[in-house]
XYZ file of C-alpha atoms in Angstrom:
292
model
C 2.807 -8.596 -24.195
C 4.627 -6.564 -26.647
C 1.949 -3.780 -28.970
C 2.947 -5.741 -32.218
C 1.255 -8.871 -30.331
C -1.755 -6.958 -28.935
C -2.130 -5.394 -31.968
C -2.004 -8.148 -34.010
C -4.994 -10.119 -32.193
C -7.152 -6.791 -33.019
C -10.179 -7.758 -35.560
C -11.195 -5.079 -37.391
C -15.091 -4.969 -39.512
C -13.869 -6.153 -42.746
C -13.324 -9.685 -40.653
C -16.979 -8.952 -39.022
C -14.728 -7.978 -35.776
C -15.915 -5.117 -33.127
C -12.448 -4.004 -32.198
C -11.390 -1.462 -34.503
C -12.361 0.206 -38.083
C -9.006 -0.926 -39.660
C -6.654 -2.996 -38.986
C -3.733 -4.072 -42.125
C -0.993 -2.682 -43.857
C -0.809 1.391 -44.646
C -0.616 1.232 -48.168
C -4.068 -0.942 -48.141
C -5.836 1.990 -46.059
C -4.498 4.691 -48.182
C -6.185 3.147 -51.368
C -9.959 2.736 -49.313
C -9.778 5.730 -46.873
C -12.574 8.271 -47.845
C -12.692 11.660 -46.353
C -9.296 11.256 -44.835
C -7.786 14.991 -43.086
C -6.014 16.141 -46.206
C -2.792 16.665 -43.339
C -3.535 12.890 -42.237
C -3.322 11.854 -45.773
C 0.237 13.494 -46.634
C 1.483 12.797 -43.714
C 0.319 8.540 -43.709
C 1.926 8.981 -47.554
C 4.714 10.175 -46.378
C 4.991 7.268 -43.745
C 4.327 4.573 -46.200
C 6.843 5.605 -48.833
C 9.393 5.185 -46.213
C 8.362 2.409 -44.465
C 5.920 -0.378 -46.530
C 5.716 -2.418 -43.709
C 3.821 -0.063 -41.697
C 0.456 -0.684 -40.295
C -2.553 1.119 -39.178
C -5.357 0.698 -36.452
C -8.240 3.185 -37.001
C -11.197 3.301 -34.836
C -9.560 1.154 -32.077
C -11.917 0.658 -29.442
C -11.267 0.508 -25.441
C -13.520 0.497 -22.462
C -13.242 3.132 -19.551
C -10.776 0.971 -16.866
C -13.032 1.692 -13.689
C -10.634 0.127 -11.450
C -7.673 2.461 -12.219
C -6.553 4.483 -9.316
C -6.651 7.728 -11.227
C -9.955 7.396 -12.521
C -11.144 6.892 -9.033
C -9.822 10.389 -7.850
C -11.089 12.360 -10.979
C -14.194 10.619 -9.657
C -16.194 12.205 -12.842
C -18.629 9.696 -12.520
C -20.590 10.644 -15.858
C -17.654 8.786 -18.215
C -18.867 5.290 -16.048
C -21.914 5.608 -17.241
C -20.778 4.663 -21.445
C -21.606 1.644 -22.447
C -19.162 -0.704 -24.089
C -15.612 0.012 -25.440
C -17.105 4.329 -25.343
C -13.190 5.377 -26.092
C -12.274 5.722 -29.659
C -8.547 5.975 -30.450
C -8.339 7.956 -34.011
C -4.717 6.308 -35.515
C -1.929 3.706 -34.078
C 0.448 3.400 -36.841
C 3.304 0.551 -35.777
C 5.206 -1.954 -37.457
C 8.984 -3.273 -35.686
C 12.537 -2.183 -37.293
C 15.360 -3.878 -35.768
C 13.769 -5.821 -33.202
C 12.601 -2.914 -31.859
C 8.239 -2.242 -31.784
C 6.648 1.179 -31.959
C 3.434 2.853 -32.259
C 2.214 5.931 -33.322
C -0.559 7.533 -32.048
C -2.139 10.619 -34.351
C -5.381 13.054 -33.301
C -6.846 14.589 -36.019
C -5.342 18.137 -35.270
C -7.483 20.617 -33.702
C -6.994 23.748 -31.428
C -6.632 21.542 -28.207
C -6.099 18.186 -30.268
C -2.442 17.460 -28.560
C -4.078 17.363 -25.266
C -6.860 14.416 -26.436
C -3.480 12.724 -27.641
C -2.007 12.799 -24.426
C -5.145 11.746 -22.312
C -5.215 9.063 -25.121
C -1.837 7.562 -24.298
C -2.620 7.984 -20.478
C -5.566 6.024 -20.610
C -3.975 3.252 -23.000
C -0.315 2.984 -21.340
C -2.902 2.991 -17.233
C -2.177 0.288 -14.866
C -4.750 -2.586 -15.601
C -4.633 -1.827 -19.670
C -3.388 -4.152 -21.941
C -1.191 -1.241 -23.217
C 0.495 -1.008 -19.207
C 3.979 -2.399 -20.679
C 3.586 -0.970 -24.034
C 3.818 2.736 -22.415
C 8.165 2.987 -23.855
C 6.836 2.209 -27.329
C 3.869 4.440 -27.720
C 4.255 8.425 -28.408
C 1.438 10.479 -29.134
C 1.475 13.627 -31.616
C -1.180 15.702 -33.191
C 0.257 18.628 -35.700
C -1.515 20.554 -38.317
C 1.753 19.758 -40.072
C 2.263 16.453 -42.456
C 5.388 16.910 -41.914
C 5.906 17.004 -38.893
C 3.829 13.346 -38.417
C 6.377 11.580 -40.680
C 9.392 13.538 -38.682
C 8.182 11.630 -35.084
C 7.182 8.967 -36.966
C 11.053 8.555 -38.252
C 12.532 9.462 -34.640
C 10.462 6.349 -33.204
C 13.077 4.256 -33.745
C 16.006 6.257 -32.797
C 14.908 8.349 -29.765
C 13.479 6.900 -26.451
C 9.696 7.311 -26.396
C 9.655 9.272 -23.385
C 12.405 11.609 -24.442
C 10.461 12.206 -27.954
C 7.193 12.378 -26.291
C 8.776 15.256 -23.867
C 10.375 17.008 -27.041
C 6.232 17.028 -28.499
C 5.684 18.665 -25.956
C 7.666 21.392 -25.812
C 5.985 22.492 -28.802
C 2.979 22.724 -27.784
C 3.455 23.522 -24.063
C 6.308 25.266 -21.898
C 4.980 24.405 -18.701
C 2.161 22.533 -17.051
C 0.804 25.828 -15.825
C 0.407 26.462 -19.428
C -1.303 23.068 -20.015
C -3.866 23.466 -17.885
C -4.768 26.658 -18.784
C -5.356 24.872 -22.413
C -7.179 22.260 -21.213
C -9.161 24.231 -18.943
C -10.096 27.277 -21.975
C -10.625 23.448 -24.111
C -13.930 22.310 -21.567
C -15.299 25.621 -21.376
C -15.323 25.916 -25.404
C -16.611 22.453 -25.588
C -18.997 23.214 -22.911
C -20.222 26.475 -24.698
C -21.005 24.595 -27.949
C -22.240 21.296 -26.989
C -26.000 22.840 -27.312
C -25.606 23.754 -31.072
C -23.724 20.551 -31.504
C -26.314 18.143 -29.461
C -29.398 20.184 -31.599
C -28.058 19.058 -34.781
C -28.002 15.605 -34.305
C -31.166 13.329 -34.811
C -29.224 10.449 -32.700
C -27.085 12.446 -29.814
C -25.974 9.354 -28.041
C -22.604 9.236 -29.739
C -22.287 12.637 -29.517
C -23.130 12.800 -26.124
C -20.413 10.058 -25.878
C -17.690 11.900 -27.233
C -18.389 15.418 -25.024
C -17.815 13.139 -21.759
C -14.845 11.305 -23.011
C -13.312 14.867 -24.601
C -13.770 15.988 -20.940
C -12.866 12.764 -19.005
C -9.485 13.045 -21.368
C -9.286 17.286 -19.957
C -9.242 15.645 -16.648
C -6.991 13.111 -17.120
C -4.369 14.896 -18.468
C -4.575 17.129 -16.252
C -4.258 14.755 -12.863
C -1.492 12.453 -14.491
C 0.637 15.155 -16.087
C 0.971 16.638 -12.774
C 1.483 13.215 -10.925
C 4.180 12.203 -13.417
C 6.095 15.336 -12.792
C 8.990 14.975 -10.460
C 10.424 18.871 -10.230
C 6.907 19.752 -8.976
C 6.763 17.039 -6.604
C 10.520 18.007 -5.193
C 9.788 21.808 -5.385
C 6.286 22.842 -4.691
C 5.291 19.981 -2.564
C 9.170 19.087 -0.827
C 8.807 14.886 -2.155
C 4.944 14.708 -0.536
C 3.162 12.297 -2.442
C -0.032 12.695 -0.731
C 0.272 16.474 -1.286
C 1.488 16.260 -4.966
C -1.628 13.868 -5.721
C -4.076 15.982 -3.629
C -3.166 19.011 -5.940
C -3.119 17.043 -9.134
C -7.192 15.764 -7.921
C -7.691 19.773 -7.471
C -6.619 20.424 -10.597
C -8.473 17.726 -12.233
C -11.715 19.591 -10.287
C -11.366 22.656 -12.675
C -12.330 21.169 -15.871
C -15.282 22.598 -15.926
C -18.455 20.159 -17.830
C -21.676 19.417 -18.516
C -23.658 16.473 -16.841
C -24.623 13.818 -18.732
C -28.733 14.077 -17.422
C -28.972 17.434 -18.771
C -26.865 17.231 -22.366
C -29.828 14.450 -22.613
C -32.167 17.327 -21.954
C -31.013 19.422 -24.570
C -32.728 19.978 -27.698
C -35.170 17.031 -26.631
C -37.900 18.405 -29.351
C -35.591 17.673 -32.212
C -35.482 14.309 -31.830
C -37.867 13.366 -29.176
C -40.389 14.466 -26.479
C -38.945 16.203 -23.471
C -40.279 13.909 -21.678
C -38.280 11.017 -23.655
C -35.551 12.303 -23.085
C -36.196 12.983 -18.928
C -36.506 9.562 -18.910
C -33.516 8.125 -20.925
C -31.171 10.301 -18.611
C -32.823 8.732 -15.620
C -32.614 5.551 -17.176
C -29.170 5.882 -18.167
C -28.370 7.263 -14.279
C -30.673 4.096 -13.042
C -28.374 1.611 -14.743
C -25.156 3.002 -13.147
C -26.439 2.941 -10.063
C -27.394 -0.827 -10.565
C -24.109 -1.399 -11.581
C -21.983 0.349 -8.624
């Protein structure tokens, strides 16, 4: 099924639907959006002056594929335990030009943003998502430039999606060594504040939520980016699969993170007893076992 199709069967809460925050024309979301990223919001007006057929998906929702082989070998069991559709995709901005259907998808830009973008597209474009043969008409960008949006927006539909994805990239990476040092310094930070974070909030289950897919995403990116790259399988592992895919699981291993039990733990006496909160991680823990 082509994304224009999938996208188009998405029901967003203005039709009382579950799937997404927003789902219509640009322009329309422009004219409600409150509290937009001031870069979002130049660079989506930049987008709809040039194209006024675009579209936008905010909020879409998807549930963590449990089946899909590289989620089995991260094996970070704490992301099976989210309930529902736990992954949030920020923006898909798409429309069709020519026959040909494309989709943007934009992370709110951050120090380590680019890499959520690409664990993003991983886990949409995965074998078993309804995204699988969408994966040559999705590229994923995060900039702290507006410009720059509209600029991949534009190449969309005269550069491959792989080849434009690759050329992201390059600006924000020159090597997977480099990468994964990112997304390894990225868990640690997250790690290191998700005690101040978890304190301030008087209901930490999304928050909790969005520490374990931040670091399920780390992992991801990590595992797949390696598997996906050919000159490391001919050079450092001499065409092994098996030994390519062993080292990609390794490097997966060094994201470092927080279980889900004890982020549950933390801060219990702002919002509940300590002993409330003991028993909603073993709850929580009780319920995944029942479902393995």
């Amino acid at each position: 099924m082509s994304i224009i199709s999938i996208l188009d069967q998405v029901v967003d809460k203005r039709k009382n639907g579950d799937d997404c925050d927003f789902n219509g024309y640009l322009e329309d979301y422009l004219n409600i959006a409150e509290d937009l990223d001031p870069v979002l919001k130049d660079a989506f007006t930049m987008i709809e002056e040039k194209d006024p057929d675009a579209r936008i998906c905010t909020g879409l929702r998807m549930e963590i594929n449990r089946d899909a082989i590289s989620n089995q070998i991260i094996r970070y069991k704490d992301v099976f335990k989210l309930n529902g559709k736990a992954m949030v995709l920020p923006f898909l901005i798409y429309t069709v030009k020519d026959g040909n259907e494309r989709a943007l998808l934009v992370v709110p830009y951050s120090k380590y943003s680019y890499i959520y973008a690409k664990g993003y597209y991983y886990c949409m474009t995965e074998p078993g998502s309804k995204f699988v043969d969408c994966k040559n008409e999705i590229v994923a960008v995060s900039s702290s430039q507006a410009d720059k949006i509209a600029e991949t927006y534009e190449k969309l539909y005269t550069i491959k999606a792989g080849a434009l994805q690759r050329s992201v990239d390059r600006e924000h990476f020159h090597n997977y060594d480099e990468l994964k040092a990112n997304a390894i310094d990225a868990a640690e930070e997250q790690k290191q504040q998700a005690e101040s974070l978890l304190e301030a909030q008087e209901d930490r289950t999304q928050a909790i939520y969005k520490l374990v897919i931040n670091w399920f995403l780390l992992k991801k990116v990590l595992y797949v980016q390696y598997m996906v790259n050919k000159d490391i399988l001919n050079t450092v592992h001499e065409g092994n699969v098996k030994k390519q895919r062993n080292q990609a699981k390794l490097n997966a291993d060094e994201i470092a993170f927080m279980s889900f039990s004890e982020m549950w733990r933390l801060g219990a006496e702002h919002t509940e007893t300590k002993e409330e909160a003991v028993q909603a991680a073993a709850d929580s823990e009780e319920t995944e076992e029942q479902k393995q």
